[in-house]
XYZ file of C-alpha atoms in Angstrom:
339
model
C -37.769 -6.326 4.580
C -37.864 -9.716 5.529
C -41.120 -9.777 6.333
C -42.305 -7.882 3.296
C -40.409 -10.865 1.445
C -42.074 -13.539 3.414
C -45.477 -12.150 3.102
C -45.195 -11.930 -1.211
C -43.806 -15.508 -1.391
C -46.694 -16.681 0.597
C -49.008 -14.861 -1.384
C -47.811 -16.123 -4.697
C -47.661 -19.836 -3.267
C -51.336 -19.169 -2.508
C -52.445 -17.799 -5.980
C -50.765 -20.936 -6.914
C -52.186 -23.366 -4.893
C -56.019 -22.141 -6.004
C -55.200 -22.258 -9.660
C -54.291 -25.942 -9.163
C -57.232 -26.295 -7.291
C -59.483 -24.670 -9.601
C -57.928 -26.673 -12.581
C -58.588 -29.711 -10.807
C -62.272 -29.032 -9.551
C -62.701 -28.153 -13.533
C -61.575 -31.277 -14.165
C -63.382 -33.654 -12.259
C -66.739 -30.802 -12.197
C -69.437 -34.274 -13.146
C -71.742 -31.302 -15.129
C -68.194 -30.451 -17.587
C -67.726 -34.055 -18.338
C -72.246 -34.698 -18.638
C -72.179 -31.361 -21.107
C -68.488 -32.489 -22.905
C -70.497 -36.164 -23.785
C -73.474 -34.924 -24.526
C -71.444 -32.303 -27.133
C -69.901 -35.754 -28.429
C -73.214 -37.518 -28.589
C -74.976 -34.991 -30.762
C -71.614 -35.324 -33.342
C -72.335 -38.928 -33.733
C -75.527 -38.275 -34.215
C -74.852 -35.585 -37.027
C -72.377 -37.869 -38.919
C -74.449 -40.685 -38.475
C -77.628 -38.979 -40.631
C -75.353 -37.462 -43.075
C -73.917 -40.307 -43.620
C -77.620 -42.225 -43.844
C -78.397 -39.181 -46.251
C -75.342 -40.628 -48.546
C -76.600 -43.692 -48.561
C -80.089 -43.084 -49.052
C -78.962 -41.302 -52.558
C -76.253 -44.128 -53.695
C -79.029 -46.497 -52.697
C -82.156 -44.338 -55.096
C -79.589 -44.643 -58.174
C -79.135 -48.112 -57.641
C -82.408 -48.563 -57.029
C -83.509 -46.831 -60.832
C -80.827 -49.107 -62.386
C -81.413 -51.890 -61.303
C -85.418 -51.814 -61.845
C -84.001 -50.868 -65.547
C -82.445 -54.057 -65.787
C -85.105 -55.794 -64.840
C -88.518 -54.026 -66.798
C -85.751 -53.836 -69.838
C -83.509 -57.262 -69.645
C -87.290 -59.778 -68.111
C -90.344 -57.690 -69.816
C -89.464 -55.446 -72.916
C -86.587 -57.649 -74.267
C -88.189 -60.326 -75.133
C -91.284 -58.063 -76.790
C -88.778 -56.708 -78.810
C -87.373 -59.934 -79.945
C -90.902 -61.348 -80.722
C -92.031 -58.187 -82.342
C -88.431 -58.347 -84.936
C -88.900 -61.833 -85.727
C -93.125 -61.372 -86.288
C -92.812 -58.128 -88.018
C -93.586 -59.716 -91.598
C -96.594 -60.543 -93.106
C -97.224 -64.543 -93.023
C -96.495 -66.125 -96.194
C -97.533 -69.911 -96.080
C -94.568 -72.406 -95.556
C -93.607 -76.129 -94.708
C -93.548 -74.910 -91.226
C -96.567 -72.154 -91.866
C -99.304 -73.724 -93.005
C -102.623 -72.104 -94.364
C -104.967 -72.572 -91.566
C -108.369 -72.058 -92.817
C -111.867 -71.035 -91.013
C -114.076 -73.683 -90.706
C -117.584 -73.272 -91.976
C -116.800 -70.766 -94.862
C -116.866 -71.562 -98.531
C -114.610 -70.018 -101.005
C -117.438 -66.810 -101.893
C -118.075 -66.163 -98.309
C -113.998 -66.472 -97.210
C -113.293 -63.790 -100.512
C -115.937 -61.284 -98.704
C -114.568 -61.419 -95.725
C -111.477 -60.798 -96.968
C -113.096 -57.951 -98.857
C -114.155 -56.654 -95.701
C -111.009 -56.722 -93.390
C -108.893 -54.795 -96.846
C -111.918 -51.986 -96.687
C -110.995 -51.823 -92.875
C -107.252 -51.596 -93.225
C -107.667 -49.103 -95.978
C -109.991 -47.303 -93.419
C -107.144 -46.875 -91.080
C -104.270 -45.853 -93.052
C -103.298 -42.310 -93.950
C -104.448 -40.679 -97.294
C -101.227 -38.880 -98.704
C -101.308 -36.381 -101.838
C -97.939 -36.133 -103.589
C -96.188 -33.554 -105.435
C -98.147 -34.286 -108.671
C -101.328 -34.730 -106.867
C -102.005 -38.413 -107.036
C -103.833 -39.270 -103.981
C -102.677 -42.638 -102.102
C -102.789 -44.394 -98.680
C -99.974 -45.405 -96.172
C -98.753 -46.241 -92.812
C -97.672 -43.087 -90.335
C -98.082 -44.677 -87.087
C -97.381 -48.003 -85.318
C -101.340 -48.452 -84.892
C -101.811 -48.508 -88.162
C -99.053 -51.041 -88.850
C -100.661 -53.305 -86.167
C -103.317 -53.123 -87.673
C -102.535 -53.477 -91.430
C -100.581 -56.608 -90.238
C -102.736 -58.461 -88.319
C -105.161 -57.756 -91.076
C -103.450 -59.318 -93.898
C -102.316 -62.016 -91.605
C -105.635 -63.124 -91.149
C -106.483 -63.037 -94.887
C -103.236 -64.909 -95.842
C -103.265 -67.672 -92.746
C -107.077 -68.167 -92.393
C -108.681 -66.895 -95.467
C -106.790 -67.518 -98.866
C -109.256 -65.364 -100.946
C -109.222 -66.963 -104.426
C -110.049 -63.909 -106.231
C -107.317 -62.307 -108.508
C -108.206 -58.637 -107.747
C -108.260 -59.842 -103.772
C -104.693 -61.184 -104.183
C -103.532 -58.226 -105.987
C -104.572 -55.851 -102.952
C -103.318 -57.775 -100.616
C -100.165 -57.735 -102.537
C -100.160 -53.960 -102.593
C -100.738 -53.346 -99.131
C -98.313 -55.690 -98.068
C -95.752 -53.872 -100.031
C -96.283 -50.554 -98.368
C -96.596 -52.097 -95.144
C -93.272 -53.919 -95.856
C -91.269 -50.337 -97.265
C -93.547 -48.788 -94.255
C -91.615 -51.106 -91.405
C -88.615 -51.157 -92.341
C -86.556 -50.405 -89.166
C -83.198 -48.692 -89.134
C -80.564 -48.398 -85.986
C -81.161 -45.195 -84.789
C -79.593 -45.096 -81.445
C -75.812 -44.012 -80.214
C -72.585 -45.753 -81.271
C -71.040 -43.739 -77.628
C -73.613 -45.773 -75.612
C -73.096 -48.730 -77.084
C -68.980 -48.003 -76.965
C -69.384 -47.174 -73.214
C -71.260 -50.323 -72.163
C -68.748 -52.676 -74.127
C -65.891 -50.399 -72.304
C -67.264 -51.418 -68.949
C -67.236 -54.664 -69.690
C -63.425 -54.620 -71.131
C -62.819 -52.698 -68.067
C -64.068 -55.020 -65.341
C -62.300 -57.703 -67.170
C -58.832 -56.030 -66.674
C -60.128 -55.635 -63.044
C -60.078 -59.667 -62.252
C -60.989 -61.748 -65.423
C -63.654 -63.831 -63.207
C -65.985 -60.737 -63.077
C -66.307 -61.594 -67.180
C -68.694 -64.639 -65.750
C -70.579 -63.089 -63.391
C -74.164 -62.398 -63.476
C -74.656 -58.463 -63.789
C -71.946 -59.278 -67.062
C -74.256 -61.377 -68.529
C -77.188 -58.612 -67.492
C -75.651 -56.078 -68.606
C -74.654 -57.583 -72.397
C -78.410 -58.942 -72.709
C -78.958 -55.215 -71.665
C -76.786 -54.527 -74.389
C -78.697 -56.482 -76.509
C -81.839 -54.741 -75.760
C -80.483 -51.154 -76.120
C -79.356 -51.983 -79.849
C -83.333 -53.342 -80.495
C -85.348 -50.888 -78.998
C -83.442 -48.234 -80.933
C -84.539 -49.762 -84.594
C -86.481 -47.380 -85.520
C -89.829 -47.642 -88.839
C -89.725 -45.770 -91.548
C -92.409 -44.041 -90.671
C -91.511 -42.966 -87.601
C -88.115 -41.818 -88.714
C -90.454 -39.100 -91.069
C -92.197 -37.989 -88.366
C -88.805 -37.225 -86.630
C -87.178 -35.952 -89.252
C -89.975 -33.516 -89.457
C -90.562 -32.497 -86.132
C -86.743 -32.449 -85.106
C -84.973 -31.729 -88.244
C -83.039 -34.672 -87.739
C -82.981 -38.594 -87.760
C -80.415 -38.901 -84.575
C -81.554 -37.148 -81.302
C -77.348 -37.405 -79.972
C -77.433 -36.542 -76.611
C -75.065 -38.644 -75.056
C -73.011 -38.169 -78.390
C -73.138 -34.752 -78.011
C -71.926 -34.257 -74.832
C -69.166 -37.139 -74.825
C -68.469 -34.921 -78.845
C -68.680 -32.012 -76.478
C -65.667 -33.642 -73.979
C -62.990 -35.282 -76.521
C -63.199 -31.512 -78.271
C -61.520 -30.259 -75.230
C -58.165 -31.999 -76.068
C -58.221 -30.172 -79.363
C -57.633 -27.123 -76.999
C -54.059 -24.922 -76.906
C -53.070 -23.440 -74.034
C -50.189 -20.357 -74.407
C -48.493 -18.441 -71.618
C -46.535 -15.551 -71.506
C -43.560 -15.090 -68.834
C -42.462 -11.790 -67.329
C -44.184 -10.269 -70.592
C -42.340 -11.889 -72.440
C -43.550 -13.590 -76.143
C -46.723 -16.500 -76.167
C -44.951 -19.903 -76.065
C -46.769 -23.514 -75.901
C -47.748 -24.251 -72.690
C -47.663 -28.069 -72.781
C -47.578 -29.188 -69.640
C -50.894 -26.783 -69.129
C -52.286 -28.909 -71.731
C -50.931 -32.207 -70.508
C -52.289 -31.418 -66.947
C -55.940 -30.241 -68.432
C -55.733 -33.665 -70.573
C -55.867 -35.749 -67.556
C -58.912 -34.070 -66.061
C -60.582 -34.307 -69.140
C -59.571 -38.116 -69.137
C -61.074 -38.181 -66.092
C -64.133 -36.420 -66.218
C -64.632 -39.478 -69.282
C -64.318 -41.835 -67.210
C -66.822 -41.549 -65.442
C -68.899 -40.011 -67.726
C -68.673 -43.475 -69.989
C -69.254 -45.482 -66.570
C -72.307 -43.456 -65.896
C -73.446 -44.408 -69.247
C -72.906 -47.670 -69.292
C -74.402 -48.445 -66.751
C -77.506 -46.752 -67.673
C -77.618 -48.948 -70.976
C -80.832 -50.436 -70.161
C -82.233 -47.057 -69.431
C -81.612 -45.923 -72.470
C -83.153 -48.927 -74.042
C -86.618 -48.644 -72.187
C -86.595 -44.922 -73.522
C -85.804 -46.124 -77.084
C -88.469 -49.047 -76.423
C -91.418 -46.389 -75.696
C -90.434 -44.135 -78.723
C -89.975 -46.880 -81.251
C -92.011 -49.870 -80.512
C -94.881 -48.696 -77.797
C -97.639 -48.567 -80.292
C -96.482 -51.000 -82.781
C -94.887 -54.436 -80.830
C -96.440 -57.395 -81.092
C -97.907 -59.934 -78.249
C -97.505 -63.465 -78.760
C -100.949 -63.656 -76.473
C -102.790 -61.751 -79.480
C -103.216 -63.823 -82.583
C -104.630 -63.683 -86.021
C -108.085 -64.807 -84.218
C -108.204 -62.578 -81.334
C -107.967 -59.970 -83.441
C -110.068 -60.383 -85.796
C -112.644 -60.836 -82.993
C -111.546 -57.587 -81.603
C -111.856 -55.435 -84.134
C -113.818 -57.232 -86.864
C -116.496 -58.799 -84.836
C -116.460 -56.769 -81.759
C -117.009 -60.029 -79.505
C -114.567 -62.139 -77.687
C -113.485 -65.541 -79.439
C-alpha cells in the first residue's frame, strides 16, 4: 500500500515537473517569440496604411478647398469686380473723355459707326412677340460682349454726328442696359453658413477674427455674393429650362433639416392611450442640431466653391478683361487683323 502510494505521488510530481518544463521551453522557444513579432509587425503595418488612407482623404478635401480659394479669391474675383464696375456702356465724362481715331473725318467716322451697329444688329436675337412685331435682343453673354464693346467703340472713339446714328445707338444701348441687368440669384443659407463660421471661430479665441483664412474666407464671401448676380437674360433662359429662377440646393436640404424639428413624436405605454413623447423629441432635436452643424460648416467652407460654380453659369461668356479694349476689339472682329 505504501508502495502503491509512493509510486502515484511520484508520478504526479513528474507530470508536474514536464508541464513546467514544457511551459517554460514555450516560453523562451526563439521561433514563438520571431512568429509573436512578426504578428505585431504586420499590425503596425495595417494601422499605419489605414491610417495613411485617412489622411490621404482629409488631405484631397483640403486640397479642393483650398485650390477654391485660390482660382476664386486671386483669378475670378477680381474679373468679377472689373466686369460689375465695366458693365455699362461709356458715356463721356470729366474723367472719360471722347478719344477719337486719328485720320478719320466726320463722314468716314459716321460709316464706320454705321458699320459696327449693322454688326451688332447681326448678332443679336430676332424675337416675335405676342402681336407679331418682330424685334432684336440680347439672349446670351456673347452677344452682350459684343453689343458692348460695340457701342463703346462708337461712343469713346467715334462720336458719329448723325441724328439717326445717335438715335440707334441710343436704342441699343437701352436694350443692352434692361438686357444686363443682374439680379442676386444665389442662397441666403450659404451666405448665413459662411458668416456663422466666422461668428463661430470668433467665440473660439477672438484672435482667429485676424487671421488670414478669415480674411480669405470673407473676400470668398465677397466673391460668392458676385458670381451669383445673375442677367436678365440669363435668368429667362432659366426660368424656361428649369421652371424656376433659384436652383436651392443647399436651401433645400438645410429646408429639408430644420423641418425635422416640426416633427411629434407619441408613445403609448403598456397599451395604454398616445401621450407626448417630449423627451423623444428633445433627444431627436439634438441630433438634428447636430447633423446642422456640420452640415453649415461643410458649407461654409465650401463658399468659394460655390462661387466658381456661380462664376461659370453667370459670367463665363459675358465678363470683361481689362487686357481687351475698345481697340482690340474692334481689330478683332471688325478688321480681322491685330492692332
Amino acid at each position: 500500500m505504501k508502495l502503491k502510494t509512493l509510486i502515484l505521488c511520484f508520478l504526479i510530481g513528474a507530470m508536474g515537473l514536464l508541464s513546467t518544463v514544457s511551459s517554460a521551453a514555450m516560453v523562451t522557444n526563439p521561433q514563438n517569440e520571431i512568429e509573436k513579432v512578426s504578428e505585431d509587425l504586420e499590425n503596425t503595418v495595417k494601422e499605419s496604411k489605414s491610417e495613411q488612407a485617412r489622411e490621404k482623404t482629409t488631405d484631397w478635401f483640403s486640397l479642393v478647398i483650398a485650390l477654391a480659394y485660390f482660382l476664386g479669391v486671386f483669378i475670378l474675383l477680381p474679373l468679377v469686380i472689373y466686369t460689375n464696375m465695366n458693365e455699362k456702356i461709356f458715356i463721356a465724362t470729366e474723367s472719360h473723355k471722347i478719344e477719337l481715331v486719328d485720320g478719320l473725318d466726320e463722314k468716314q467716322r459716321n460709316e464706320k459707326a454705321v458699320e459696327i451697329l449693322e454688326g451688332i444688329e447681326a448678332q443679336m436675337s430676332n424675337i416675335t412677340d405676342d402681336e407679331g412685331n418682330e424685334f432684336v435682343t440680347i439672349t446670351s453673354g456673347k452677344q452682350a460682349v459684343h453689343t458692348k464693346m460695340g457701342l463703346d467703340y462708337i461712343n469713346k472713339r467715334l462720336d458719329p454726328s448723325d441724328e439717326d446714328i445717335k438715335n440707334r445707338v441710343t436704342e441699343f444701348t437701352e436694350v443692352y442696359n434692361d438686357r444686363t441687368k443682374r439680379v442676386f440669384t444665389g442662397s441666403k443659407w450659404i451666405i448665413g453658413c459662411a458668416i456663422g463660421i466666422v461668428v463661430l471661430l470668433g467665440i473660439i479665441d477672438i484672435s482667429l477674427i485676424f487671421s488670414f483664412f478669415i480674411l480669405l474666407h470673407l473676400l470668398g464671401l465677397v466673391f460668392y455674393y458676385l458670381s451669383s448676380k445673375t442677367p436678365l437674360y440669363a435668368l429667362e433662359k432659366r426660368l424656361k429650362t428649369f421652371g424656376t429662377l433659384k436652383l436651392g440646393v443647399v436651401g433645400g436640404i438645410l429646408t429639408g433639416l430644420f423641418a425635422g424639428f416640426a416633427a411629434k413624436e407619441y408613445v403609448s405605454i403598456n397599451g395604454g392611450s398616445w401621450q407626448r413623447d417630449y423627451e423623444g423629441e428633445f433627444n431627436s432635436s439634438m441630433v438634428l442640431v447636430l447633423i446642422i452643424a456640420v452640415v453649415a460648416m461643410f458649407i461654409a467652407f465650401m463658399v468659394a466653391l460655390f462661387g466658381i460654380i456661380n462664376f461659370l453659369i453667370n459670367y463665363s461668356t459675358s465678363f470683361l478683361s481689362p487686357l481687351k479694349k475698345e481697340d482690340k476689339w474692334y481689330a478683332e472682329n471688325m478688321l480681322k487683323t491685330d492692332i
